[in-house]
Amino acid sequence: FGAGAIPFDLIHPERGRGTIRILPRVVIIETKQPITIGLKKPIESLLELSQVLNAKLGSSITLVGKAITLVSMLAQEFIFVFNEEGSLYVSRTKKMNDTLAALGVKLDMRPILRMKYETWDSLKVGQSSLNLPPHLAASFCRSMITASEFALSWQEVVREQRASAKKLSSIRKPHELLEALCDYSSEDGCSEAIEELKRNKNVLKDLRIKGSTIQEKVDLLYQHLRTTKQQCVDVQRDKGMHFRSVSEWTEEEIGRRQSFESRSSELQQEKNLLQHKIFALKNERLNLERGTEATAARENIRNIEIKAELARLKIIRNALLTCEGLTHTNHRPSAWWIPMLDPSGKWFEKIVQTTTLYTEKLLS
């Protein structure tokens, strides 16, 4: 039940028949004197709808499903005539009928008569020129086209645009997208954008190489630092063993004790120096990675990629509007187009001559 949904007609013994319009906060029944029912919350199910209607109007009402059931109801007496895309919900009607038949319900209904037009192909008899809207102008590569040219080329344009949309939508790498856009766009700057992208990526590549060189130095210093730390541990161990082994502190033993302390101090100084060098190199690498040059390069790449994505979306949008729009309108033309584009009536006559009919069963 979406906002404004009209799934049912209601039949009331006193107020007659009316369409039910369901809104988030109100149900409107469009009888001769409209009935309005306020809602505390949106209706989300058939049960909730029946409870609301029963509370307001009593149990003597009847709900009749629209659209999906209407076709089956009337097809028992009449033949529907639809164009090729008319009432697309008929597939659901057929599914419902098949389900009913499987449950043993006997159904006898006439098929739908479909009319298949060749609207745009028939325009080849037209004598007018068409001022194309932007999406068609992009697809046909011109803003003005004669009716006959349009009729002869529209199907090929639709095929080309479908292929273009499929190809562009499958591209993932920015540089490949830019190269593809150069084939689809006549605007200047595409080649320059590719060169700019390469230049900025090379800047980042050079910075990464410099950063890797610095990281190699850091790794060597860490290796040296681990060795130094182990030496510190070894000296402290030897110092402790010496302390525990001495029973009389002679000048010689005192000298050995002092040598341990001196070595420990030297190693501590060396460790501090290594840590200072590592810290300095890490800062240098960080400044490379997040510095002005790297930040500017990343921003430039991001801007180029965003512009490329917008260009891709524009091309795909135009392609989809062209493919879906022309295919749909070929099946379902608007009547007012015909006298406007061809007052002579030749286009209408051609549409009539080329229209074919076929039937669509409502039951398998």
JSON list of N, CA and C in Angstrom, two decimals, residues 138-176:
[
{"chain": "A", "resi": 138, "resn": "ALA", "atom": "N", "xyz": [22.12, 14.22, -28.29]},
{"chain": "A", "resi": 138, "resn": "ALA", "atom": "CA", "xyz": [23.40, 13.58, -27.98]},
{"chain": "A", "resi": 138, "resn": "ALA", "atom": "C", "xyz": [23.49, 12.20, -28.63]},
{"chain": "A", "resi": 139, "resn": "SER", "atom": "N", "xyz": [22.39, 11.46, -28.62]},
{"chain": "A", "resi": 139, "resn": "SER", "atom": "CA", "xyz": [22.40, 10.11, -29.17]},
{"chain": "A", "resi": 139, "resn": "SER", "atom": "C", "xyz": [22.47, 10.11, -30.69]},
{"chain": "A", "resi": 140, "resn": "PHE", "atom": "N", "xyz": [21.78, 11.07, -31.34]},
{"chain": "A", "resi": 140, "resn": "PHE", "atom": "CA", "xyz": [21.77, 11.14, -32.80]},
{"chain": "A", "resi": 140, "resn": "PHE", "atom": "C", "xyz": [22.90, 12.01, -33.34]},
{"chain": "A", "resi": 141, "resn": "CYS", "atom": "N", "xyz": [23.66, 12.62, -32.41]},
{"chain": "A", "resi": 141, "resn": "CYS", "atom": "CA", "xyz": [24.80, 13.49, -32.78]},
{"chain": "A", "resi": 141, "resn": "CYS", "atom": "C", "xyz": [24.36, 14.67, -33.64]},
{"chain": "A", "resi": 142, "resn": "ARG", "atom": "N", "xyz": [23.17, 15.16, -33.43]},
{"chain": "A", "resi": 142, "resn": "ARG", "atom": "CA", "xyz": [22.68, 16.35, -34.11]},
{"chain": "A", "resi": 142, "resn": "ARG", "atom": "C", "xyz": [21.44, 16.86, -33.37]},
{"chain": "A", "resi": 143, "resn": "SER", "atom": "N", "xyz": [21.17, 18.12, -33.51]},
{"chain": "A", "resi": 143, "resn": "SER", "atom": "CA", "xyz": [20.00, 18.68, -32.83]},
{"chain": "A", "resi": 143, "resn": "SER", "atom": "C", "xyz": [18.78, 18.75, -33.74]},
{"chain": "A", "resi": 144, "resn": "MET", "atom": "N", "xyz": [19.00, 18.75, -35.05]},
{"chain": "A", "resi": 144, "resn": "MET", "atom": "CA", "xyz": [17.90, 18.77, -36.02]},
{"chain": "A", "resi": 144, "resn": "MET", "atom": "C", "xyz": [18.02, 17.56, -36.94]},
{"chain": "A", "resi": 145, "resn": "ILE", "atom": "N", "xyz": [16.86, 16.95, -37.26]},
{"chain": "A", "resi": 145, "resn": "ILE", "atom": "CA", "xyz": [16.86, 15.80, -38.14]},
{"chain": "A", "resi": 145, "resn": "ILE", "atom": "C", "xyz": [15.53, 15.74, -38.86]},
{"chain": "A", "resi": 146, "resn": "THR", "atom": "N", "xyz": [15.55, 15.32, -40.11]},
{"chain": "A", "resi": 146, "resn": "THR", "atom": "CA", "xyz": [14.28, 15.20, -40.84]},
{"chain": "A", "resi": 146, "resn": "THR", "atom": "C", "xyz": [13.53, 13.98, -40.35]},
{"chain": "A", "resi": 147, "resn": "ALA", "atom": "N", "xyz": [12.22, 13.98, -40.54]},
{"chain": "A", "resi": 147, "resn": "ALA", "atom": "CA", "xyz": [11.38, 12.87, -40.10]},
{"chain": "A", "resi": 147, "resn": "ALA", "atom": "C", "xyz": [11.82, 11.55, -40.75]},
{"chain": "A", "resi": 148, "resn": "SER", "atom": "N", "xyz": [12.12, 11.60, -42.03]},
{"chain": "A", "resi": 148, "resn": "SER", "atom": "CA", "xyz": [12.50, 10.38, -42.74]},
{"chain": "A", "resi": 148, "resn": "SER", "atom": "C", "xyz": [13.84, 9.84, -42.23]},
{"chain": "A", "resi": 149, "resn": "GLU", "atom": "N", "xyz": [14.80, 10.74, -41.95]},
{"chain": "A", "resi": 149, "resn": "GLU", "atom": "CA", "xyz": [16.09, 10.30, -41.42]},
{"chain": "A", "resi": 149, "resn": "GLU", "atom": "C", "xyz": [15.92, 9.68, -40.03]},
{"chain": "A", "resi": 150, "resn": "PHE", "atom": "N", "xyz": [15.06, 10.30, -39.24]},
{"chain": "A", "resi": 150, "resn": "PHE", "atom": "CA", "xyz": [14.78, 9.77, -37.91]},
{"chain": "A", "resi": 150, "resn": "PHE", "atom": "C", "xyz": [14.22, 8.35, -38.01]},
{"chain": "A", "resi": 151, "resn": "ALA", "atom": "N", "xyz": [13.25, 8.16, -38.91]},
{"chain": "A", "resi": 151, "resn": "ALA", "atom": "CA", "xyz": [12.61, 6.86, -39.07]},
{"chain": "A", "resi": 151, "resn": "ALA", "atom": "C", "xyz": [13.60, 5.79, -39.50]},
{"chain": "A", "resi": 152, "resn": "LEU", "atom": "N", "xyz": [14.53, 6.14, -40.37]},
{"chain": "A", "resi": 152, "resn": "LEU", "atom": "CA", "xyz": [15.48, 5.17, -40.90]},
{"chain": "A", "resi": 152, "resn": "LEU", "atom": "C", "xyz": [16.60, 4.83, -39.92]},
{"chain": "A", "resi": 153, "resn": "SER", "atom": "N", "xyz": [16.88, 5.73, -38.98]},
{"chain": "A", "resi": 153, "resn": "SER", "atom": "CA", "xyz": [18.06, 5.54, -38.13]},
{"chain": "A", "resi": 153, "resn": "SER", "atom": "C", "xyz": [17.75, 5.23, -36.68]},
{"chain": "A", "resi": 154, "resn": "TRP", "atom": "N", "xyz": [16.52, 5.40, -36.21]},
{"chain": "A", "resi": 154, "resn": "TRP", "atom": "CA", "xyz": [16.26, 5.31, -34.78]},
{"chain": "A", "resi": 154, "resn": "TRP", "atom": "C", "xyz": [16.58, 3.94, -34.19]},
{"chain": "A", "resi": 155, "resn": "GLN", "atom": "N", "xyz": [16.30, 2.86, -34.90]},
{"chain": "A", "resi": 155, "resn": "GLN", "atom": "CA", "xyz": [16.57, 1.53, -34.35]},
{"chain": "A", "resi": 155, "resn": "GLN", "atom": "C", "xyz": [18.08, 1.28, -34.22]},
{"chain": "A", "resi": 156, "resn": "GLU", "atom": "N", "xyz": [18.84, 1.72, -35.20]},
{"chain": "A", "resi": 156, "resn": "GLU", "atom": "CA", "xyz": [20.29, 1.57, -35.12]},
{"chain": "A", "resi": 156, "resn": "GLU", "atom": "C", "xyz": [20.85, 2.41, -33.98]},
{"chain": "A", "resi": 157, "resn": "VAL", "atom": "N", "xyz": [20.31, 3.62, -33.80]},
{"chain": "A", "resi": 157, "resn": "VAL", "atom": "CA", "xyz": [20.75, 4.48, -32.69]},
{"chain": "A", "resi": 157, "resn": "VAL", "atom": "C", "xyz": [20.45, 3.81, -31.35]},
{"chain": "A", "resi": 158, "resn": "VAL", "atom": "N", "xyz": [19.27, 3.20, -31.23]},
{"chain": "A", "resi": 158, "resn": "VAL", "atom": "CA", "xyz": [18.92, 2.50, -29.99]},
{"chain": "A", "resi": 158, "resn": "VAL", "atom": "C", "xyz": [19.92, 1.37, -29.72]},
{"chain": "A", "resi": 159, "resn": "ARG", "atom": "N", "xyz": [20.26, 0.59, -30.75]},
{"chain": "A", "resi": 159, "resn": "ARG", "atom": "CA", "xyz": [21.23, -0.50, -30.56]},
{"chain": "A", "resi": 159, "resn": "ARG", "atom": "C", "xyz": [22.59, 0.05, -30.13]},
{"chain": "A", "resi": 160, "resn": "GLU", "atom": "N", "xyz": [23.02, 1.14, -30.78]},
{"chain": "A", "resi": 160, "resn": "GLU", "atom": "CA", "xyz": [24.31, 1.73, -30.44]},
{"chain": "A", "resi": 160, "resn": "GLU", "atom": "C", "xyz": [24.32, 2.25, -29.01]},
{"chain": "A", "resi": 161, "resn": "GLN", "atom": "N", "xyz": [23.23, 2.89, -28.60]},
{"chain": "A", "resi": 161, "resn": "GLN", "atom": "CA", "xyz": [23.16, 3.46, -27.26]},
{"chain": "A", "resi": 161, "resn": "GLN", "atom": "C", "xyz": [23.11, 2.38, -26.19]},
{"chain": "A", "resi": 162, "resn": "ARG", "atom": "N", "xyz": [22.43, 1.27, -26.48]},
{"chain": "A", "resi": 162, "resn": "ARG", "atom": "CA", "xyz": [22.43, 0.15, -25.53]},
{"chain": "A", "resi": 162, "resn": "ARG", "atom": "C", "xyz": [23.84, -0.40, -25.36]},
{"chain": "A", "resi": 163, "resn": "ALA", "atom": "N", "xyz": [24.54, -0.55, -26.47]},
{"chain": "A", "resi": 163, "resn": "ALA", "atom": "CA", "xyz": [25.91, -1.06, -26.42]},
{"chain": "A", "resi": 163, "resn": "ALA", "atom": "C", "xyz": [26.82, -0.10, -25.67]},
{"chain": "A", "resi": 164, "resn": "SER", "atom": "N", "xyz": [26.64, 1.20, -25.91]},
{"chain": "A", "resi": 164, "resn": "SER", "atom": "CA", "xyz": [27.46, 2.21, -25.23]},
{"chain": "A", "resi": 164, "resn": "SER", "atom": "C", "xyz": [27.23, 2.17, -23.72]},
{"chain": "A", "resi": 165, "resn": "ALA", "atom": "N", "xyz": [25.96, 2.10, -23.32]},
{"chain": "A", "resi": 165, "resn": "ALA", "atom": "CA", "xyz": [25.63, 2.07, -21.89]},
{"chain": "A", "resi": 165, "resn": "ALA", "atom": "C", "xyz": [26.22, 0.83, -21.23]},
{"chain": "A", "resi": 166, "resn": "LYS", "atom": "N", "xyz": [26.13, -0.31, -21.92]},
{"chain": "A", "resi": 166, "resn": "LYS", "atom": "CA", "xyz": [26.67, -1.55, -21.37]},
{"chain": "A", "resi": 166, "resn": "LYS", "atom": "C", "xyz": [28.18, -1.48, -21.23]},
{"chain": "A", "resi": 167, "resn": "LYS", "atom": "N", "xyz": [28.84, -0.95, -22.27]},
{"chain": "A", "resi": 167, "resn": "LYS", "atom": "CA", "xyz": [30.30, -0.87, -22.24]},
{"chain": "A", "resi": 167, "resn": "LYS", "atom": "C", "xyz": [30.78, 0.08, -21.16]},
{"chain": "A", "resi": 168, "resn": "LEU", "atom": "N", "xyz": [30.18, 1.26, -21.09]},
{"chain": "A", "resi": 168, "resn": "LEU", "atom": "CA", "xyz": [30.62, 2.26, -20.11]},
{"chain": "A", "resi": 168, "resn": "LEU", "atom": "C", "xyz": [30.35, 1.80, -18.68]},
{"chain": "A", "resi": 169, "resn": "SER", "atom": "N", "xyz": [29.24, 1.11, -18.48]},
{"chain": "A", "resi": 169, "resn": "SER", "atom": "CA", "xyz": [28.91, 0.67, -17.12]},
{"chain": "A", "resi": 169, "resn": "SER", "atom": "C", "xyz": [29.84, -0.43, -16.62]},
{"chain": "A", "resi": 170, "resn": "SER", "atom": "N", "xyz": [30.53, -1.12, -17.53]},
{"chain": "A", "resi": 170, "resn": "SER", "atom": "CA", "xyz": [31.40, -2.22, -17.12]},
{"chain": "A", "resi": 170, "resn": "SER", "atom": "C", "xyz": [32.82, -1.77, -16.82]},
{"chain": "A", "resi": 171, "resn": "ILE", "atom": "N", "xyz": [33.16, -0.52, -17.12]},
{"chain": "A", "resi": 171, "resn": "ILE", "atom": "CA", "xyz": [34.53, -0.03, -16.91]},
{"chain": "A", "resi": 171, "resn": "ILE", "atom": "C", "xyz": [34.73, 0.33, -15.45]},
{"chain": "A", "resi": 172, "resn": "ARG", "atom": "N", "xyz": [35.83, -0.12, -14.87]},
{"chain": "A", "resi": 172, "resn": "ARG", "atom": "CA", "xyz": [36.12, 0.14, -13.46]},
{"chain": "A", "resi": 172, "resn": "ARG", "atom": "C", "xyz": [37.33, 1.05, -13.25]},
{"chain": "A", "resi": 173, "resn": "LYS", "atom": "N", "xyz": [38.33, 0.96, -14.11]},
{"chain": "A", "resi": 173, "resn": "LYS", "atom": "CA", "xyz": [39.57, 1.71, -13.92]},
{"chain": "A", "resi": 173, "resn": "LYS", "atom": "C", "xyz": [39.42, 3.13, -14.49]},
{"chain": "A", "resi": 174, "resn": "PRO", "atom": "N", "xyz": [39.82, 4.15, -13.71]},
{"chain": "A", "resi": 174, "resn": "PRO", "atom": "CA", "xyz": [39.65, 5.55, -14.16]},
{"chain": "A", "resi": 174, "resn": "PRO", "atom": "C", "xyz": [40.31, 5.86, -15.50]},
{"chain": "A", "resi": 175, "resn": "HIS", "atom": "N", "xyz": [41.54, 5.37, -15.71]},
{"chain": "A", "resi": 175, "resn": "HIS", "atom": "CA", "xyz": [42.21, 5.72, -16.97]},
{"chain": "A", "resi": 175, "resn": "HIS", "atom": "C", "xyz": [41.51, 5.06, -18.16]},
{"chain": "A", "resi": 176, "resn": "GLU", "atom": "N", "xyz": [40.96, 3.84, -17.96]},
{"chain": "A", "resi": 176, "resn": "GLU", "atom": "CA", "xyz": [40.21, 3.19, -19.03]},
{"chain": "A", "resi": 176, "resn": "GLU", "atom": "C", "xyz": [38.91, 3.94, -19.30]}
]
